[in-house]
CSV table of C-alpha atoms and ligand atoms in Angstrom, one decimal:
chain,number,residue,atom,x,y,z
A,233,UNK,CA,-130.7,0.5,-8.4
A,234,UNK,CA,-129.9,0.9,-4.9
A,235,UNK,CA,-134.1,-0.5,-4.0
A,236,UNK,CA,-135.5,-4.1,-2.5
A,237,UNK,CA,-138.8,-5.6,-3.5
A,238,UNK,CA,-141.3,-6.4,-0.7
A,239,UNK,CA,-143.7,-9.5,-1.4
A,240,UNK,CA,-146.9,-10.0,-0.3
A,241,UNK,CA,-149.5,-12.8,-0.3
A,242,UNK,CA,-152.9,-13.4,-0.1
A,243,UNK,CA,-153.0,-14.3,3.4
A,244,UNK,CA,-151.1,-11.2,4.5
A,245,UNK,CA,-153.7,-9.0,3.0
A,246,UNK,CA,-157.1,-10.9,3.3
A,247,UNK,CA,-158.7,-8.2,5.6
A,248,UNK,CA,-158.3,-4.2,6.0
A,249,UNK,CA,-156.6,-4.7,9.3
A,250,UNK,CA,-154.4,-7.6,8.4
A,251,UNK,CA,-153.8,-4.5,5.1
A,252,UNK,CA,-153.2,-1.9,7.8
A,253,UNK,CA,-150.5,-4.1,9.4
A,254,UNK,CA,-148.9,-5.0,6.2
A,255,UNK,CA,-148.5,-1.0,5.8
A,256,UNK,CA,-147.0,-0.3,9.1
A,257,UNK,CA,-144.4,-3.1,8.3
A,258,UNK,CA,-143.6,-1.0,4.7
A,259,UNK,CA,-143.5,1.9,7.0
A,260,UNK,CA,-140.6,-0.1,9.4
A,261,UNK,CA,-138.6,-1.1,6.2
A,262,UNK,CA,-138.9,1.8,5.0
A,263,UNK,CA,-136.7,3.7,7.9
A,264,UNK,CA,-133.4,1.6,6.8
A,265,UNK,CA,-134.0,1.7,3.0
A,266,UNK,CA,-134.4,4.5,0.5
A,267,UNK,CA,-136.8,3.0,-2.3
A,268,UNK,CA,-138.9,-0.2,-1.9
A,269,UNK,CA,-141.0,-1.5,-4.3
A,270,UNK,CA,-144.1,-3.6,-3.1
A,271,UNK,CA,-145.3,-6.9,-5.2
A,272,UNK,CA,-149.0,-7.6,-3.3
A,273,UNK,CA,-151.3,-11.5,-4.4
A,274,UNK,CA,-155.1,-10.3,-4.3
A,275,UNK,CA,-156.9,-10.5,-1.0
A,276,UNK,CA,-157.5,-13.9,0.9
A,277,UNK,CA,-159.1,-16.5,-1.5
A,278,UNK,CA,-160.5,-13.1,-4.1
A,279,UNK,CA,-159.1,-15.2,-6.9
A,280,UNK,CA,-161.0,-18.5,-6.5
A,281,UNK,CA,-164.1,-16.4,-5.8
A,282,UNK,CA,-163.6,-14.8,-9.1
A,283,UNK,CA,-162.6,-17.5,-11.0
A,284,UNK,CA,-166.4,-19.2,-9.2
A,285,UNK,CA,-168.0,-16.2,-10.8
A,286,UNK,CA,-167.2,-16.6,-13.9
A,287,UNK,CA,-168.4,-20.0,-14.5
A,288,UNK,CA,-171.6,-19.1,-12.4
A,289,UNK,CA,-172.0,-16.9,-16.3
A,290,UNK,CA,-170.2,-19.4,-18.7
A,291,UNK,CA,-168.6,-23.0,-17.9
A,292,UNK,CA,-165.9,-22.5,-19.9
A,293,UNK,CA,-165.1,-18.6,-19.7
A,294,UNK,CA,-163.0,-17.4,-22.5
A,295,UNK,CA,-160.0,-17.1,-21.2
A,296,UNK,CA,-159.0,-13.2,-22.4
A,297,UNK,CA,-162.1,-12.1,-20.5
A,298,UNK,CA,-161.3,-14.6,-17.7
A,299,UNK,CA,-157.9,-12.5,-16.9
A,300,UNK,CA,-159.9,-9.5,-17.5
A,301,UNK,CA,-161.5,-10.5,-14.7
A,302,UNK,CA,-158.8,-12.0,-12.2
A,303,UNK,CA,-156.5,-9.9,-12.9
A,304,UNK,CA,-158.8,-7.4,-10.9
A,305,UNK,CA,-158.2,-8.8,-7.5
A,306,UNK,CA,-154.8,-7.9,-7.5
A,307,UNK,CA,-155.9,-4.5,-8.2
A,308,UNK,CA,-158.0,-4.3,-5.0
A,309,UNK,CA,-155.2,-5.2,-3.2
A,310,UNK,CA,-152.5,-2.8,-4.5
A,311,UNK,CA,-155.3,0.2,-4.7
A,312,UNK,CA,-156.1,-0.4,-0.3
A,313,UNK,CA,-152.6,-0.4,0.1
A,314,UNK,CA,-151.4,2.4,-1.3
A,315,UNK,CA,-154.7,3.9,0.5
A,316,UNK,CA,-153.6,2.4,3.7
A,317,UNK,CA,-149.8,3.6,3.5
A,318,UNK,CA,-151.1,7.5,2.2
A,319,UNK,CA,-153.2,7.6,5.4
A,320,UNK,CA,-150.7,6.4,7.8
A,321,UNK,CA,-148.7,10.1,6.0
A,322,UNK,CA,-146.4,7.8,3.4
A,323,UNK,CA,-146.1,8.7,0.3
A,324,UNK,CA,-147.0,5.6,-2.2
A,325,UNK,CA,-148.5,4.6,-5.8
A,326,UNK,CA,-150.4,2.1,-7.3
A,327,UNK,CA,-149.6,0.4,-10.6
A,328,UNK,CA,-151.5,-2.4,-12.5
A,329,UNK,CA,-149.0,-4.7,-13.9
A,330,UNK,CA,-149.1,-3.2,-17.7
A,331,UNK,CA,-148.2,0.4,-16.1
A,332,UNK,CA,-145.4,-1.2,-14.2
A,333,UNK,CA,-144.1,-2.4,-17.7
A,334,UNK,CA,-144.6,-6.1,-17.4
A,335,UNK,CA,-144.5,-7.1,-21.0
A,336,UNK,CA,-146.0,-11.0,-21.7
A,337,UNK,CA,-146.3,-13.4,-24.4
A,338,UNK,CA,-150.2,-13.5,-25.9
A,339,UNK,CA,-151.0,-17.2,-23.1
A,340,UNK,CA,-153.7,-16.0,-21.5
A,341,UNK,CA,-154.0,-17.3,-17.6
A,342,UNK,CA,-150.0,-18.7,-17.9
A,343,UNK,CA,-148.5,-15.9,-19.8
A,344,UNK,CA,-145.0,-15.8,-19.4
A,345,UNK,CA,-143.0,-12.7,-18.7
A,346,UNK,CA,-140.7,-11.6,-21.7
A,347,UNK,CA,-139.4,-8.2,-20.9
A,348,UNK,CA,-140.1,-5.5,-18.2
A,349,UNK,CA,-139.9,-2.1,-18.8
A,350,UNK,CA,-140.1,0.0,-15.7
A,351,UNK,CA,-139.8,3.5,-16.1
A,352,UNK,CA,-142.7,4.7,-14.5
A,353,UNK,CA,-141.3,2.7,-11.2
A,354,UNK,CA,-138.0,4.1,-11.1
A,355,UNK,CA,-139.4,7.9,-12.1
A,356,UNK,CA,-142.3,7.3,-8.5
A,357,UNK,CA,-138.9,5.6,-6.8
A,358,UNK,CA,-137.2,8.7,-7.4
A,359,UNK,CA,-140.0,10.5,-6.1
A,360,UNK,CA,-139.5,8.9,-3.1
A,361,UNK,CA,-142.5,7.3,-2.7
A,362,UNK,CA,-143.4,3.3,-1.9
A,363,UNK,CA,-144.3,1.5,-5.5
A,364,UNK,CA,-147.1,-0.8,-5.3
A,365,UNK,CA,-147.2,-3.1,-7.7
A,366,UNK,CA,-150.4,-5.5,-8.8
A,367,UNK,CA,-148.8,-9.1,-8.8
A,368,UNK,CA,-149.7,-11.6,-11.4
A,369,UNK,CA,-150.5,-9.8,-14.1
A,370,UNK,CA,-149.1,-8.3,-17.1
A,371,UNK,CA,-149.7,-7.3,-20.9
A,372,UNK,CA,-149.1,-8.8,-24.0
A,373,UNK,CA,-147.5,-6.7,-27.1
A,374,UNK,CA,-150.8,-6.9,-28.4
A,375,UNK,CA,-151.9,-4.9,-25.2
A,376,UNK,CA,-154.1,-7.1,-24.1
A,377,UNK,CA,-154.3,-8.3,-20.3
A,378,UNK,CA,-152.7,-11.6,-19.1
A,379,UNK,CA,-152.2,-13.3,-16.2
A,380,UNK,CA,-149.0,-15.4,-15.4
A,381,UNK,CA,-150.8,-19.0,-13.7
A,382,UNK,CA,-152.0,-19.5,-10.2
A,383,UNK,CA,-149.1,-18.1,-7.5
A,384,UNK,CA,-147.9,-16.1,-10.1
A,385,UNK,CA,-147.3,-13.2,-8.4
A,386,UNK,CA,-143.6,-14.6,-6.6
A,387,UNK,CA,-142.6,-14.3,-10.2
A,388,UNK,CA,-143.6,-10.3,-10.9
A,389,UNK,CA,-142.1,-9.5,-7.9
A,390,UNK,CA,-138.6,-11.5,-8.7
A,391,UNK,CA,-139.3,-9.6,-12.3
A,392,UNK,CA,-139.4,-6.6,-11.0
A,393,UNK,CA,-136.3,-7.0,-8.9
A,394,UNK,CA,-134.6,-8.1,-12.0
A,395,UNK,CA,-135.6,-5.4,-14.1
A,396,UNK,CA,-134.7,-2.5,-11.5
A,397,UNK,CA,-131.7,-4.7,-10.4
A,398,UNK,CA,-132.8,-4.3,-6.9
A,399,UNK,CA,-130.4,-6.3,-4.0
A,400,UNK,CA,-133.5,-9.0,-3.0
A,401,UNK,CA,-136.8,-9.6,-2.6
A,402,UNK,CA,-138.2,-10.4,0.8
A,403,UNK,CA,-141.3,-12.6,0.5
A,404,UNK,CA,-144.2,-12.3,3.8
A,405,UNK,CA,-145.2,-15.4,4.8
A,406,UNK,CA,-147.0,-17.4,7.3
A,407,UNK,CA,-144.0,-19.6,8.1
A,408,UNK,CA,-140.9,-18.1,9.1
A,409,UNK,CA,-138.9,-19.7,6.2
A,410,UNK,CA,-137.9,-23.0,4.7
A,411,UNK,CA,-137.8,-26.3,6.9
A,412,UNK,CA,-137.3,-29.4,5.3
A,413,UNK,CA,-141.0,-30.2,6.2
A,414,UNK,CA,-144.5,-28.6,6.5
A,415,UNK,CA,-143.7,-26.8,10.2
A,416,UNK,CA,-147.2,-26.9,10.9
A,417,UNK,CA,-147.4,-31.0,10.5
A,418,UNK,CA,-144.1,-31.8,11.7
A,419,UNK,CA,-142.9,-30.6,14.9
A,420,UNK,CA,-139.4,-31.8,14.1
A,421,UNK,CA,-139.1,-30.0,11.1
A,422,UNK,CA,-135.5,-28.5,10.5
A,423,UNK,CA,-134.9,-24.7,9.7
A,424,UNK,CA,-132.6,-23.3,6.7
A,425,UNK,CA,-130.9,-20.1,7.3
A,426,UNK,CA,-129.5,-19.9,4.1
A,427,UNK,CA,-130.3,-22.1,0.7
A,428,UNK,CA,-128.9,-22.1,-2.7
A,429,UNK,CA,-131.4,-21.6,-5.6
A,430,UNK,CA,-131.1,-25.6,-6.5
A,431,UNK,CA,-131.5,-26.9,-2.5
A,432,UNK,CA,-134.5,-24.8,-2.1
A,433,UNK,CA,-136.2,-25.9,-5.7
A,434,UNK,CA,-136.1,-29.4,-4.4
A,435,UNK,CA,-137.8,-28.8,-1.1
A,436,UNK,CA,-140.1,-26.3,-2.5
A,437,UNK,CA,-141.0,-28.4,-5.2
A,438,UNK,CA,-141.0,-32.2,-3.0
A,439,UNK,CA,-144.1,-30.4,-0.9
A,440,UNK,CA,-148.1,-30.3,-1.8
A,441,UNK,CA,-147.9,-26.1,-1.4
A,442,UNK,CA,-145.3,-24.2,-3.0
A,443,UNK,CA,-143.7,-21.9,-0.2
A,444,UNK,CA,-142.7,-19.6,-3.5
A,445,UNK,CA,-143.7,-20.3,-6.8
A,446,UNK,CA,-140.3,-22.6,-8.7
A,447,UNK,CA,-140.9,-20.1,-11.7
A,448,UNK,CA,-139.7,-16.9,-9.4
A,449,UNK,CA,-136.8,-19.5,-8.5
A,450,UNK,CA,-135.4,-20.3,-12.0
A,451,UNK,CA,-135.9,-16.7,-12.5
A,452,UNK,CA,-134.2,-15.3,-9.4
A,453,UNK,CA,-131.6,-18.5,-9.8
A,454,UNK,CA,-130.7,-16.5,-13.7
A,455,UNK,CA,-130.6,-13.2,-12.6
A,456,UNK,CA,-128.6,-13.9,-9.1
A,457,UNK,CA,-131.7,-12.1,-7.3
A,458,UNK,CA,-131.2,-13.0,-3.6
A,459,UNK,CA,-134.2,-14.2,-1.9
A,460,UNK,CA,-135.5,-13.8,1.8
A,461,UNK,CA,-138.0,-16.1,3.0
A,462,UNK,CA,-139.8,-14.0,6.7
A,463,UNK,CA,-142.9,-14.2,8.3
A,464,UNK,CA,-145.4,-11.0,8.3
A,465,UNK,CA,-146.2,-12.1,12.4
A,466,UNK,CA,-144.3,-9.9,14.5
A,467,UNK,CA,-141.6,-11.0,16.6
A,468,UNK,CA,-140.3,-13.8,14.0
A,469,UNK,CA,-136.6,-14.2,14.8
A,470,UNK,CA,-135.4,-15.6,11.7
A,471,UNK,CA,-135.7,-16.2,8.1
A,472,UNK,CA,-134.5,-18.0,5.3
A,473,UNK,CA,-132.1,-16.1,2.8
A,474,UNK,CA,-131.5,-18.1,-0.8
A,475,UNK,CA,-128.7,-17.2,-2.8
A,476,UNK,CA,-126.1,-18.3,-4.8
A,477,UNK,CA,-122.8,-20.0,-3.4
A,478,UNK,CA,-120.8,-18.0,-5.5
A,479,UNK,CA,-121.9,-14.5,-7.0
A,480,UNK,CA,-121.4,-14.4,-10.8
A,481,UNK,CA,-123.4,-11.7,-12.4
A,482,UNK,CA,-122.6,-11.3,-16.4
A,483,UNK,CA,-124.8,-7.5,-16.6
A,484,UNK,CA,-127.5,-8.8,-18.9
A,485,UNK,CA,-131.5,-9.4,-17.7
A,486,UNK,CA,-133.2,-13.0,-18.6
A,487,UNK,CA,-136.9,-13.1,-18.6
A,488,UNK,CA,-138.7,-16.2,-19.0
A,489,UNK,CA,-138.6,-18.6,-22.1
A,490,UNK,CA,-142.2,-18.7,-23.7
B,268,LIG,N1,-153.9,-14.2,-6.8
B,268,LIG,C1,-153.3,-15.2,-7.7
B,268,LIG,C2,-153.6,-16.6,-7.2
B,268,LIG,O1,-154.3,-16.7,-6.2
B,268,LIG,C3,-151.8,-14.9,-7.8
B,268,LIG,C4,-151.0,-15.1,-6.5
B,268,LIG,O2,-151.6,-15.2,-5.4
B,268,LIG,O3,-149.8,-15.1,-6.6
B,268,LIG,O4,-153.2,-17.5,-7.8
B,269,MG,MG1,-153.7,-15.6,-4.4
């Protein structure tokens, strides 16, 4: 499908302002491309808080009522967004990750994703309105809610754009793409315009916070899913695209192995 993914974090969305700014830059994206599907983390640090709550109840929360829980800041996020795109006159949608048809195994708080069925993304796409979709989260064939590990939401959105073979996914940042160090420690860092999907493991992986989670690598690195590393502060010159030296694409959709 002719349609890019849009990938937000945490930090992006932490207040309704910083939300209201993250909807004006759909709103600019959305003058160049026809359908756009938007993957959004839950709100500033929602997830730790929640996680703190639960073992304020129980010190070792069960962990199918544990992503019962987390799996709700997510939904905070993508519910305010759709809110702030349909008051700014754009039309949009919500979905949790089990209405966006992300199918897991039964690991509860590292599930990993084994299929994705998106029909109710492509029918809203074809609507023409803006798809938001809760990161993180999925549901088992025993339709019970998962979540897919801590920064798990880099690898719904390069699901996503797998599953509706959209051309890339642009992941929001604070930085404005790879360096071969932390930026905001090194003054001499060096800037990558363009990475393969093994250069940018290695650096991703060598520092103590993952710029993008190395699952939604491997996964974008199987499906040939180019990659664009931007910043979400305005005037950012550049970014960092990741694909493959050579395009190879075979037709057939790999989810991740269990
Ligand atoms: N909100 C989840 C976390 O903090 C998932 C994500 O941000 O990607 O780990
Ligand atoms: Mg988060």
């Amino acid at each position: 499908m002719n349609a890019i993914v849009l990938k937000f974090g945490g930090a992006s969305l932490s207040t309704p302002k910083k939300m209201l700014k993250v909807a004006d830059i759909i709103i600019e994206r959305k003058k160049e491309l026809k359908n756009i599907v938007v993957i959004v983390s839950a709100m500033g640090d929602t997830t730790d808080k929640l996680l703190k709550l639960a073992r304020k109840i129980h010190t070792d929360p069960p962990k199918r009522e544990q992503d019962m829980l987390i799996s709700v800041g997510e939904r905070i996020s993508m519910s305010l967004l759709s809110m702030a795109l349909q008051k700014k006159g754009i039309n949009s949608i919500s979905f949790t990750g089990s209405q966006s048809g992300i199918i897991t195994c039964d690991n509860h708080f590292d599930a990993k994703i084994i299929d994705v069925k998106p029909f109710r993304i492509i029918d809203e796409l074809k609507n023409n309105k803006i798809v938001i979709v809760a990161g993180f989260q999925g549901i088992s064939q025993k339709k019970e809610i998962t979540t897919l590990g801590r920064g798990g939401s880099d690898t719904s959105a390069v699901a996503i754009a797998s599953a509706i073979e959209a051309e890339s996914v642009d992941f929001y940042k604070d930085v404005m793409g790879i360096y071969n160090k932390d930026p905001k420690e090194n003054k001499d860092a060096v800037f990558f315009n363009k990475l393969n999907y093994d250069e940018s493991l290695k650096i991703i992986t060598s520092s103590k916070h993952f710029l993008l989670h190395p699952r939604a690598l491997e996964l974008a690195k199987q499906n040939n899913i180019k990659l664009i590393i931007r910043s979400f502060k305005k005037n950012a010159k550049k970014f960092t695209s990741i694909e493959n030296d050579a395009f190879k694409k075979d037709g057939k959709i790999v989810y991740e192995k269990v």
